[in-house]
Amino acid sequence: MPNRKVSPYKARAFLTNVLFMLPAFLLFAYVVLIPFIQSIPYSFTNWKSIMSDTKDFVGLKNYKLMLTNSYFRDAFFHTIEFTAYYLVGANLLGLFLALMLYRSSRFANFARTMLFLPFTVALTSAAIVWSYVYTDVYSLIFGVMSPLGDSNKVVAGMSVIAIWRDMGYCMLIYIAALQSIPLDYYEASKVEGAGWFQQLRYITIPMMVPAFTSNVTLLLAWGLKCFDYPMAVARNMEAAQTTAMFVYDYIFGFSKAGLGQAAAIILTVVLIVLTRFVTTIFRKLEVEA
């Protein structure tokens, strides 16, 4: 086998990239990765709380209890329902807005800024403001109860808040993807007699698959980790509790940290599997420009 020598330029470029990534990776490892790894052994114990020294090994008992716990199952299904509404709504609205505003103009630039501003608002602040919108505007106009007070609508109500906040972010990602598509493709399709819908179907959407991969994967992860919205506006409603809320309650509220850690591990595994599956599917659909 011939020896493949790496050019000095490629070696310097690789080293430079590693050095730029190193601070972010170290921070991620210190804040997320190391604490997560350290928490795994606790999920196999009867650990009560962060103030307790009792950590007797119980094997898979915590995981079995979680899978048979109706409160955990309900919280998990609420999380999936919220994520589905949020994922579809934010991406569809973001794509629609991107198609309307991707061409540069004064109005488009102003509209993009206004639509992106909600993304800069803190999650809890957005939730609290919307709670007043629901009670003082929505309920007053339509003469109905606020969705945040209705067990059958509270998940959808929280989803609307999340969609409003993050659709501007999705819009910007889609605008970047639209602006990167070569105009030659559209000009050639016009010569062949393609209409707007055909261009959208056969050129625009296929070329935007990397943007779909990014947005869908990120929003899927954000949705499954939803904690701020129910904590801010529906803390005492069982119908609004998510898996992240379940983990918080068991670790800090019910003094059952071992069970809470098991629930957190289950949620993390589900998140990794789903995001990996979605990413794989979209990667196969990507086309090269």
PDB file of C-alpha atoms in Angstrom:
ATOM      1  CA  MET A   1       0.000   0.000   0.000  1.00  0.00           C
ATOM      2  CA  PRO A   2       1.432   3.418  -0.938  1.00  0.00           C
ATOM      3  CA  ASN A   3       1.948   5.870   1.897  1.00  0.00           C
ATOM      4  CA  ARG A   4      -0.432   8.789   1.709  1.00  0.00           C
ATOM      5  CA  LYS A   5       1.251  11.965   2.884  1.00  0.00           C
ATOM      6  CA  VAL A   6      -0.867  14.761   4.278  1.00  0.00           C
ATOM      7  CA  SER A   7       0.081  18.121   2.847  1.00  0.00           C
ATOM      8  CA  PRO A   8       1.309  20.764   5.317  1.00  0.00           C
ATOM      9  CA  TYR A   9      -1.548  23.044   4.251  1.00  0.00           C
ATOM     10  CA  LYS A  10      -4.217  20.441   5.100  1.00  0.00           C
ATOM     11  CA  ALA A  11      -2.491  19.650   8.374  1.00  0.00           C
ATOM     12  CA  ARG A  12      -2.431  23.337   9.385  1.00  0.00           C
ATOM     13  CA  ALA A  13      -6.064  23.772   8.328  1.00  0.00           C
ATOM     14  CA  PHE A  14      -7.104  20.740  10.378  1.00  0.00           C
ATOM     15  CA  LEU A  15      -5.158  21.948  13.417  1.00  0.00           C
ATOM     16  CA  THR A  16      -6.675  25.418  13.085  1.00  0.00           C
ATOM     17  CA  ASN A  17     -10.189  23.981  12.956  1.00  0.00           C
ATOM     18  CA  VAL A  18      -9.509  21.844  16.015  1.00  0.00           C
ATOM     19  CA  LEU A  19      -8.167  24.835  17.971  1.00  0.00           C
ATOM     20  CA  PHE A  20     -11.237  26.908  17.077  1.00  0.00           C
ATOM     21  CA  MET A  21     -13.561  24.098  18.149  1.00  0.00           C
ATOM     22  CA  LEU A  22     -11.684  23.225  21.332  1.00  0.00           C
ATOM     23  CA  PRO A  23     -13.079  25.994  23.624  1.00  0.00           C
ATOM     24  CA  ALA A  24     -16.660  25.218  22.622  1.00  0.00           C
ATOM     25  CA  PHE A  25     -16.093  21.483  23.056  1.00  0.00           C
ATOM     26  CA  LEU A  26     -14.492  21.945  26.483  1.00  0.00           C
ATOM     27  CA  LEU A  27     -17.414  24.085  27.614  1.00  0.00           C
ATOM     28  CA  PHE A  28     -19.905  21.551  26.247  1.00  0.00           C
ATOM     29  CA  ALA A  29     -18.048  18.695  27.942  1.00  0.00           C
ATOM     30  CA  TYR A  30     -17.908  20.521  31.284  1.00  0.00           C
ATOM     31  CA  VAL A  31     -21.530  21.702  31.289  1.00  0.00           C
ATOM     32  CA  VAL A  32     -23.323  18.838  29.491  1.00  0.00           C
ATOM     33  CA  LEU A  33     -21.282  15.761  28.647  1.00  0.00           C
ATOM     34  CA  ILE A  34     -19.478  15.099  31.941  1.00  0.00           C
ATOM     35  CA  PRO A  35     -22.551  15.726  34.173  1.00  0.00           C
ATOM     36  CA  PHE A  36     -24.616  13.431  31.925  1.00  0.00           C
ATOM     37  CA  ILE A  37     -22.062  10.608  32.149  1.00  0.00           C
ATOM     38  CA  GLN A  38     -21.798  11.086  35.908  1.00  0.00           C
ATOM     39  CA  SER A  39     -25.588  10.853  36.262  1.00  0.00           C
ATOM     40  CA  ILE A  40     -25.874   7.437  34.595  1.00  0.00           C
ATOM     41  CA  PRO A  41     -24.750   5.391  37.656  1.00  0.00           C
ATOM     42  CA  TYR A  42     -27.252   7.253  39.851  1.00  0.00           C
ATOM     43  CA  SER A  43     -30.129   5.963  37.714  1.00  0.00           C
ATOM     44  CA  PHE A  44     -29.355   2.445  38.983  1.00  0.00           C
ATOM     45  CA  THR A  45     -29.595   3.424  42.658  1.00  0.00           C
ATOM     46  CA  ASN A  46     -32.260   4.379  45.186  1.00  0.00           C
ATOM     47  CA  TRP A  47     -30.750   7.849  45.585  1.00  0.00           C
ATOM     48  CA  LYS A  48     -33.282  10.155  47.220  1.00  0.00           C
ATOM     49  CA  SER A  49     -31.978  13.683  46.734  1.00  0.00           C
ATOM     50  CA  ILE A  50     -28.847  15.739  46.259  1.00  0.00           C
ATOM     51  CA  MET A  51     -28.669  16.065  50.073  1.00  0.00           C
ATOM     52  CA  SER A  52     -28.778  12.302  50.638  1.00  0.00           C
ATOM     53  CA  ASP A  53     -25.755  10.016  50.845  1.00  0.00           C
ATOM     54  CA  THR A  54     -27.830   6.825  50.362  1.00  0.00           C
ATOM     55  CA  LYS A  55     -27.091   5.338  46.958  1.00  0.00           C
ATOM     56  CA  ASP A  56     -27.822   1.602  47.135  1.00  0.00           C
ATOM     57  CA  PHE A  57     -27.662  -0.267  43.835  1.00  0.00           C
ATOM     58  CA  VAL A  58     -31.120  -1.442  42.647  1.00  0.00           C
ATOM     59  CA  GLY A  59     -30.315  -2.538  39.092  1.00  0.00           C
ATOM     60  CA  LEU A  60     -32.972  -1.875  36.470  1.00  0.00           C
ATOM     61  CA  LYS A  61     -35.736  -1.340  39.024  1.00  0.00           C
ATOM     62  CA  ASN A  62     -35.960   2.410  38.351  1.00  0.00           C
ATOM     63  CA  TYR A  63     -36.300   1.863  34.608  1.00  0.00           C
ATOM     64  CA  LYS A  64     -39.008  -0.776  35.104  1.00  0.00           C
ATOM     65  CA  LEU A  65     -40.891   1.601  37.395  1.00  0.00           C
ATOM     66  CA  MET A  66     -40.660   4.383  34.827  1.00  0.00           C
ATOM     67  CA  LEU A  67     -42.056   2.221  32.041  1.00  0.00           C
ATOM     68  CA  THR A  68     -45.042   1.274  34.231  1.00  0.00           C
ATOM     69  CA  ASN A  69     -45.549   4.718  35.774  1.00  0.00           C
ATOM     70  CA  SER A  70     -48.726   6.290  34.373  1.00  0.00           C
ATOM     71  CA  TYR A  71     -47.552   9.796  35.306  1.00  0.00           C
ATOM     72  CA  PHE A  72     -44.367   9.289  33.303  1.00  0.00           C
ATOM     73  CA  ARG A  73     -46.266   7.868  30.315  1.00  0.00           C
ATOM     74  CA  ASP A  74     -48.698  10.787  30.337  1.00  0.00           C
ATOM     75  CA  ALA A  75     -45.856  13.298  30.553  1.00  0.00           C
ATOM     76  CA  PHE A  76     -44.060  11.549  27.693  1.00  0.00           C
ATOM     77  CA  PHE A  77     -47.168  11.605  25.471  1.00  0.00           C
ATOM     78  CA  HIS A  78     -47.713  15.289  26.290  1.00  0.00           C
ATOM     79  CA  THR A  79     -44.112  15.912  25.219  1.00  0.00           C
ATOM     80  CA  ILE A  80     -44.607  14.060  21.935  1.00  0.00           C
ATOM     81  CA  GLU A  81     -47.855  15.959  21.266  1.00  0.00           C
ATOM     82  CA  PHE A  82     -46.211  19.312  21.990  1.00  0.00           C
ATOM     83  CA  THR A  83     -43.210  18.444  19.822  1.00  0.00           C
ATOM     84  CA  ALA A  84     -45.425  17.402  16.897  1.00  0.00           C
ATOM     85  CA  TYR A  85     -47.424  20.666  16.935  1.00  0.00           C
ATOM     86  CA  TYR A  86     -44.301  22.761  17.444  1.00  0.00           C
ATOM     87  CA  LEU A  87     -42.178  20.994  14.847  1.00  0.00           C
ATOM     88  CA  VAL A  88     -44.760  21.085  12.064  1.00  0.00           C
ATOM     89  CA  GLY A  89     -46.106  24.559  12.826  1.00  0.00           C
ATOM     90  CA  ALA A  90     -42.780  26.382  13.158  1.00  0.00           C
ATOM     91  CA  ASN A  91     -41.310  24.755  10.052  1.00  0.00           C
ATOM     92  CA  LEU A  92     -44.357  25.286   7.839  1.00  0.00           C
ATOM     93  CA  LEU A  93     -44.752  28.923   8.858  1.00  0.00           C
ATOM     94  CA  GLY A  94     -41.001  29.499   8.615  1.00  0.00           C
ATOM     95  CA  LEU A  95     -40.934  28.021   5.107  1.00  0.00           C
ATOM     96  CA  PHE A  96     -43.967  30.048   4.023  1.00  0.00           C
ATOM     97  CA  LEU A  97     -42.455  33.283   5.328  1.00  0.00           C
ATOM     98  CA  ALA A  98     -39.110  32.468   3.720  1.00  0.00           C
ATOM     99  CA  LEU A  99     -40.757  31.968   0.319  1.00  0.00           C
ATOM    100  CA  MET A 100     -42.470  35.341   0.715  1.00  0.00           C
ATOM    101  CA  LEU A 101     -39.461  37.310   1.957  1.00  0.00           C
ATOM    102  CA  TYR A 102     -36.262  35.754   0.580  1.00  0.00           C
ATOM    103  CA  ARG A 103     -35.839  38.422  -2.100  1.00  0.00           C
ATOM    104  CA  SER A 104     -34.063  41.446  -0.666  1.00  0.00           C
ATOM    105  CA  SER A 105     -36.012  44.694  -0.385  1.00  0.00           C
ATOM    106  CA  ARG A 106     -36.597  47.310   2.291  1.00  0.00           C
ATOM    107  CA  PHE A 107     -39.917  45.787   3.273  1.00  0.00           C
ATOM    108  CA  ALA A 108     -38.518  42.233   3.255  1.00  0.00           C
ATOM    109  CA  ASN A 109     -35.533  43.213   5.393  1.00  0.00           C
ATOM    110  CA  PHE A 110     -37.777  45.004   7.896  1.00  0.00           C
ATOM    111  CA  ALA A 111     -40.235  42.092   7.978  1.00  0.00           C
ATOM    112  CA  ARG A 112     -37.443  39.580   8.549  1.00  0.00           C
ATOM    113  CA  THR A 113     -36.169  41.598  11.500  1.00  0.00           C
ATOM    114  CA  MET A 114     -39.620  41.870  13.065  1.00  0.00           C
ATOM    115  CA  LEU A 115     -40.333  38.159  12.588  1.00  0.00           C
ATOM    116  CA  PHE A 116     -36.981  37.149  14.046  1.00  0.00           C
ATOM    117  CA  LEU A 117     -37.292  39.354  17.146  1.00  0.00           C
ATOM    118  CA  PRO A 118     -39.470  36.860  19.094  1.00  0.00           C
ATOM    119  CA  PHE A 119     -36.601  34.371  18.939  1.00  0.00           C
ATOM    120  CA  THR A 120     -34.496  36.784  20.996  1.00  0.00           C
ATOM    121  CA  VAL A 121     -37.119  36.817  23.772  1.00  0.00           C
ATOM    122  CA  ALA A 122     -36.546  34.516  26.743  1.00  0.00           C
ATOM    123  CA  LEU A 123     -38.772  31.427  26.775  1.00  0.00           C
ATOM    124  CA  THR A 124     -40.325  32.207  30.134  1.00  0.00           C
ATOM    125  CA  SER A 125     -40.943  35.853  29.198  1.00  0.00           C
ATOM    126  CA  ALA A 126     -42.687  34.813  25.980  1.00  0.00           C
ATOM    127  CA  ALA A 127     -44.824  32.306  27.877  1.00  0.00           C
ATOM    128  CA  ILE A 128     -45.876  34.844  30.510  1.00  0.00           C
ATOM    129  CA  VAL A 129     -46.741  37.499  27.904  1.00  0.00           C
ATOM    130  CA  TRP A 130     -48.807  34.988  25.948  1.00  0.00           C
ATOM    131  CA  SER A 131     -50.655  33.933  29.092  1.00  0.00           C
ATOM    132  CA  TYR A 132     -51.971  37.495  29.284  1.00  0.00           C
ATOM    133  CA  VAL A 133     -52.764  37.468  25.560  1.00  0.00           C
ATOM    134  CA  TYR A 134     -54.819  34.310  26.025  1.00  0.00           C
ATOM    135  CA  THR A 135     -56.705  35.561  29.074  1.00  0.00           C
ATOM    136  CA  ASP A 136     -57.146  39.277  28.241  1.00  0.00           C
ATOM    137  CA  VAL A 137     -57.400  39.204  24.442  1.00  0.00           C
ATOM    138  CA  TYR A 138     -58.236  35.747  23.111  1.00  0.00           C
ATOM    139  CA  SER A 139     -60.781  34.895  25.813  1.00  0.00           C
ATOM    140  CA  LEU A 140     -62.351  38.369  25.642  1.00  0.00           C
ATOM    141  CA  ILE A 141     -62.766  38.366  21.861  1.00  0.00           C
ATOM    142  CA  PHE A 142     -64.027  34.805  21.426  1.00  0.00           C
ATOM    143  CA  GLY A 143     -65.759  34.414  24.765  1.00  0.00           C
ATOM    144  CA  VAL A 144     -64.007  31.150  25.600  1.00  0.00           C
ATOM    145  CA  MET A 145     -61.624  29.940  28.272  1.00  0.00           C
ATOM    146  CA  SER A 146     -57.925  30.473  27.808  1.00  0.00           C
ATOM    147  CA  PRO A 147     -56.273  27.389  26.283  1.00  0.00           C
ATOM    148  CA  LEU A 148     -53.813  27.435  29.167  1.00  0.00           C
ATOM    149  CA  GLY A 149     -56.718  26.772  31.532  1.00  0.00           C
ATOM    150  CA  ASP A 150     -58.289  23.961  29.493  1.00  0.00           C
ATOM    151  CA  SER A 151     -56.820  20.486  29.958  1.00  0.00           C
ATOM    152  CA  ASN A 152     -57.780  19.523  26.406  1.00  0.00           C
ATOM    153  CA  LYS A 153     -56.111  22.558  24.798  1.00  0.00           C
ATOM    154  CA  VAL A 154     -53.197  23.451  27.051  1.00  0.00           C
ATOM    155  CA  VAL A 155     -50.597  21.542  25.020  1.00  0.00           C
ATOM    156  CA  ALA A 156     -51.770  23.192  21.796  1.00  0.00           C
ATOM    157  CA  GLY A 157     -51.776  26.564  23.575  1.00  0.00           C
ATOM    158  CA  MET A 158     -48.161  26.144  24.645  1.00  0.00           C
ATOM    159  CA  SER A 159     -47.289  24.982  21.131  1.00  0.00           C
ATOM    160  CA  VAL A 160     -48.600  28.245  19.678  1.00  0.00           C
ATOM    161  CA  ILE A 161     -46.252  30.183  21.967  1.00  0.00           C
ATOM    162  CA  ALA A 162     -43.284  28.059  20.886  1.00  0.00           C
ATOM    163  CA  ILE A 163     -44.216  28.358  17.203  1.00  0.00           C
ATOM    164  CA  TRP A 164     -44.544  32.145  17.464  1.00  0.00           C
ATOM    165  CA  ARG A 165     -41.140  32.387  19.100  1.00  0.00           C
ATOM    166  CA  ASP A 166     -39.153  30.087  16.796  1.00  0.00           C
ATOM    167  CA  MET A 167     -40.748  30.415  13.354  1.00  0.00           C
ATOM    168  CA  GLY A 168     -38.520  33.442  12.669  1.00  0.00           C
ATOM    169  CA  TYR A 169     -35.440  31.339  13.291  1.00  0.00           C
ATOM    170  CA  CYS A 170     -36.687  28.676  10.858  1.00  0.00           C
ATOM    171  CA  MET A 171     -37.469  31.429   8.361  1.00  0.00           C
ATOM    172  CA  LEU A 172     -33.873  32.713   8.378  1.00  0.00           C
ATOM    173  CA  ILE A 173     -32.445  29.229   7.840  1.00  0.00           C
ATOM    174  CA  TYR A 174     -34.799  28.691   4.905  1.00  0.00           C
ATOM    175  CA  ILE A 175     -34.014  32.126   3.452  1.00  0.00           C
ATOM    176  CA  ALA A 176     -30.305  31.287   3.514  1.00  0.00           C
ATOM    177  CA  ALA A 177     -31.054  28.019   1.723  1.00  0.00           C
ATOM    178  CA  LEU A 178     -33.229  29.737  -0.904  1.00  0.00           C
ATOM    179  CA  GLN A 179     -30.602  32.372  -1.625  1.00  0.00           C
ATOM    180  CA  SER A 180     -27.935  29.695  -2.123  1.00  0.00           C
ATOM    181  CA  ILE A 181     -29.824  27.972  -4.962  1.00  0.00           C
ATOM    182  CA  PRO A 182     -28.224  28.863  -8.331  1.00  0.00           C
ATOM    183  CA  LEU A 183     -30.529  30.965 -10.525  1.00  0.00           C
ATOM    184  CA  ASP A 184     -29.403  28.942 -13.548  1.00  0.00           C
ATOM    185  CA  TYR A 185     -31.677  26.114 -12.477  1.00  0.00           C
ATOM    186  CA  TYR A 186     -34.750  28.341 -12.525  1.00  0.00           C
ATOM    187  CA  GLU A 187     -33.799  29.901 -15.854  1.00  0.00           C
ATOM    188  CA  ALA A 188     -33.311  26.484 -17.436  1.00  0.00           C
ATOM    189  CA  SER A 189     -36.638  25.276 -16.056  1.00  0.00           C
ATOM    190  CA  LYS A 190     -38.427  28.304 -17.511  1.00  0.00           C
ATOM    191  CA  VAL A 191     -37.012  27.452 -20.921  1.00  0.00           C
ATOM    192  CA  GLU A 192     -38.480  23.967 -20.502  1.00  0.00           C
ATOM    193  CA  GLY A 193     -41.854  25.488 -19.619  1.00  0.00           C
ATOM    194  CA  ALA A 194     -41.887  24.748 -15.879  1.00  0.00           C
ATOM    195  CA  GLY A 195     -44.290  26.761 -13.751  1.00  0.00           C
ATOM    196  CA  TRP A 196     -43.906  28.076 -10.198  1.00  0.00           C
ATOM    197  CA  PHE A 197     -45.233  24.917  -8.567  1.00  0.00           C
ATOM    198  CA  GLN A 198     -43.012  22.660 -10.675  1.00  0.00           C
ATOM    199  CA  GLN A 199     -39.974  24.778  -9.798  1.00  0.00           C
ATOM    200  CA  LEU A 200     -40.906  24.543  -6.131  1.00  0.00           C
ATOM    201  CA  ARG A 201     -41.347  20.774  -6.283  1.00  0.00           C
ATOM    202  CA  TYR A 202     -38.388  19.779  -8.429  1.00  0.00           C
ATOM    203  CA  ILE A 203     -35.819  22.515  -7.696  1.00  0.00           C
ATOM    204  CA  THR A 204     -36.533  24.519  -4.551  1.00  0.00           C
ATOM    205  CA  ILE A 205     -37.591  21.783  -2.124  1.00  0.00           C
ATOM    206  CA  PRO A 206     -34.868  19.241  -3.114  1.00  0.00           C
ATOM    207  CA  MET A 207     -32.160  21.921  -2.869  1.00  0.00           C
ATOM    208  CA  MET A 208     -33.408  22.968   0.575  1.00  0.00           C
ATOM    209  CA  VAL A 209     -33.134  19.531   2.178  1.00  0.00           C
ATOM    210  CA  PRO A 210     -30.015  20.495   4.244  1.00  0.00           C
ATOM    211  CA  ALA A 211     -32.046  23.355   5.744  1.00  0.00           C
ATOM    212  CA  PHE A 212     -34.871  20.937   6.540  1.00  0.00           C
ATOM    213  CA  THR A 213     -32.336  18.656   8.217  1.00  0.00           C
ATOM    214  CA  SER A 214     -31.084  21.490  10.407  1.00  0.00           C
ATOM    215  CA  ASN A 215     -34.466  22.906  11.383  1.00  0.00           C
ATOM    216  CA  VAL A 216     -36.278  19.630  11.943  1.00  0.00           C
ATOM    217  CA  THR A 217     -33.449  18.146  14.000  1.00  0.00           C
ATOM    218  CA  LEU A 218     -33.032  21.228  16.185  1.00  0.00           C
ATOM    219  CA  LEU A 219     -36.745  21.756  16.790  1.00  0.00           C
ATOM    220  CA  LEU A 220     -37.214  18.069  17.514  1.00  0.00           C
ATOM    221  CA  ALA A 221     -34.559  18.273  20.224  1.00  0.00           C
ATOM    222  CA  TRP A 222     -35.941  21.543  21.617  1.00  0.00           C
ATOM    223  CA  GLY A 223     -39.472  20.165  21.685  1.00  0.00           C
ATOM    224  CA  LEU A 224     -38.550  16.948  23.473  1.00  0.00           C
ATOM    225  CA  LYS A 225     -36.666  18.968  26.120  1.00  0.00           C
ATOM    226  CA  CYS A 226     -39.572  21.379  26.681  1.00  0.00           C
ATOM    227  CA  PHE A 227     -39.483  22.657  30.267  1.00  0.00           C
ATOM    228  CA  ASP A 228     -39.883  26.441  30.361  1.00  0.00           C
ATOM    229  CA  TYR A 229     -43.390  26.746  28.912  1.00  0.00           C
ATOM    230  CA  PRO A 230     -45.238  24.408  31.309  1.00  0.00           C
ATOM    231  CA  MET A 231     -43.177  25.690  34.228  1.00  0.00           C
ATOM    232  CA  ALA A 232     -44.105  29.304  33.444  1.00  0.00           C
ATOM    233  CA  VAL A 233     -47.796  29.074  32.558  1.00  0.00           C
ATOM    234  CA  ALA A 234     -49.175  25.631  33.494  1.00  0.00           C
ATOM    235  CA  ARG A 235     -47.186  24.493  36.518  1.00  0.00           C
ATOM    236  CA  ASN A 236     -50.130  22.951  38.347  1.00  0.00           C
ATOM    237  CA  MET A 237     -51.882  21.364  35.359  1.00  0.00           C
ATOM    238  CA  GLU A 238     -51.220  17.651  35.009  1.00  0.00           C
ATOM    239  CA  ALA A 239     -52.304  17.762  31.361  1.00  0.00           C
ATOM    240  CA  ALA A 240     -49.413  20.127  30.582  1.00  0.00           C
ATOM    241  CA  GLN A 241     -46.597  18.287  32.305  1.00  0.00           C
ATOM    242  CA  THR A 242     -43.750  17.227  30.013  1.00  0.00           C
ATOM    243  CA  THR A 243     -41.012  14.659  30.522  1.00  0.00           C
ATOM    244  CA  ALA A 244     -38.536  17.377  31.500  1.00  0.00           C
ATOM    245  CA  MET A 245     -40.999  18.559  34.158  1.00  0.00           C
ATOM    246  CA  PHE A 246     -41.332  14.982  35.373  1.00  0.00           C
ATOM    247  CA  VAL A 247     -37.554  14.726  35.762  1.00  0.00           C
ATOM    248  CA  TYR A 248     -37.428  18.035  37.647  1.00  0.00           C
ATOM    249  CA  ASP A 249     -40.263  17.047  40.006  1.00  0.00           C
ATOM    250  CA  TYR A 250     -38.796  13.661  40.875  1.00  0.00           C
ATOM    251  CA  ILE A 251     -35.268  14.934  41.464  1.00  0.00           C
ATOM    252  CA  PHE A 252     -36.049  18.174  43.318  1.00  0.00           C
ATOM    253  CA  GLY A 253     -39.682  17.872  44.423  1.00  0.00           C
ATOM    254  CA  PHE A 254     -40.411  14.269  45.349  1.00  0.00           C
ATOM    255  CA  SER A 255     -36.899  13.365  46.587  1.00  0.00           C
ATOM    256  CA  LYS A 256     -36.659  10.421  44.205  1.00  0.00           C
ATOM    257  CA  ALA A 257     -33.531  11.423  42.347  1.00  0.00           C
ATOM    258  CA  GLY A 258     -32.717   7.878  41.223  1.00  0.00           C
ATOM    259  CA  LEU A 259     -36.075   7.609  39.459  1.00  0.00           C
ATOM    260  CA  GLY A 260     -35.665  11.099  38.042  1.00  0.00           C
ATOM    261  CA  GLN A 261     -32.257  10.222  36.636  1.00  0.00           C
ATOM    262  CA  ALA A 262     -33.707   7.082  35.027  1.00  0.00           C
ATOM    263  CA  ALA A 263     -36.419   9.184  33.388  1.00  0.00           C
ATOM    264  CA  ALA A 264     -33.768  11.646  32.165  1.00  0.00           C
ATOM    265  CA  ILE A 265     -31.731   8.802  30.638  1.00  0.00           C
ATOM    266  CA  ILE A 266     -34.816   7.430  28.875  1.00  0.00           C
ATOM    267  CA  LEU A 267     -35.617  10.878  27.485  1.00  0.00           C
ATOM    268  CA  THR A 268     -32.023  11.322  26.297  1.00  0.00           C
ATOM    269  CA  VAL A 269     -32.013   7.949  24.553  1.00  0.00           C
ATOM    270  CA  VAL A 270     -35.310   8.735  22.810  1.00  0.00           C
ATOM    271  CA  LEU A 271     -33.967  12.137  21.756  1.00  0.00           C
ATOM    272  CA  ILE A 272     -30.756  10.643  20.348  1.00  0.00           C
ATOM    273  CA  VAL A 273     -32.575   7.874  18.474  1.00  0.00           C
ATOM    274  CA  LEU A 274     -35.197  10.184  16.961  1.00  0.00           C
ATOM    275  CA  THR A 275     -32.747  12.892  15.929  1.00  0.00           C
ATOM    276  CA  ARG A 276     -30.419  10.288  14.444  1.00  0.00           C
ATOM    277  CA  PHE A 277     -33.298   8.710  12.521  1.00  0.00           C
ATOM    278  CA  VAL A 278     -34.536  12.052  11.195  1.00  0.00           C
ATOM    279  CA  THR A 279     -31.028  13.156  10.223  1.00  0.00           C
ATOM    280  CA  THR A 280     -30.388   9.893   8.376  1.00  0.00           C
ATOM    281  CA  ILE A 281     -33.635  10.176   6.423  1.00  0.00           C
ATOM    282  CA  PHE A 282     -32.963  13.767   5.362  1.00  0.00           C
ATOM    283  CA  ARG A 283     -29.323  13.066   4.499  1.00  0.00           C
ATOM    284  CA  LYS A 284     -30.467  10.463   1.989  1.00  0.00           C
ATOM    285  CA  LEU A 285     -32.737  13.040   0.362  1.00  0.00           C
ATOM    286  CA  GLU A 286     -30.040  15.670  -0.065  1.00  0.00           C
ATOM    287  CA  VAL A 287     -28.899  16.551  -3.575  1.00  0.00           C
ATOM    288  CA  GLU A 288     -25.763  18.358  -4.689  1.00  0.00           C
ATOM    289  CA  ALA A 289     -25.937  21.741  -6.388  1.00  0.00           C
TER     290      ALA A 289
END
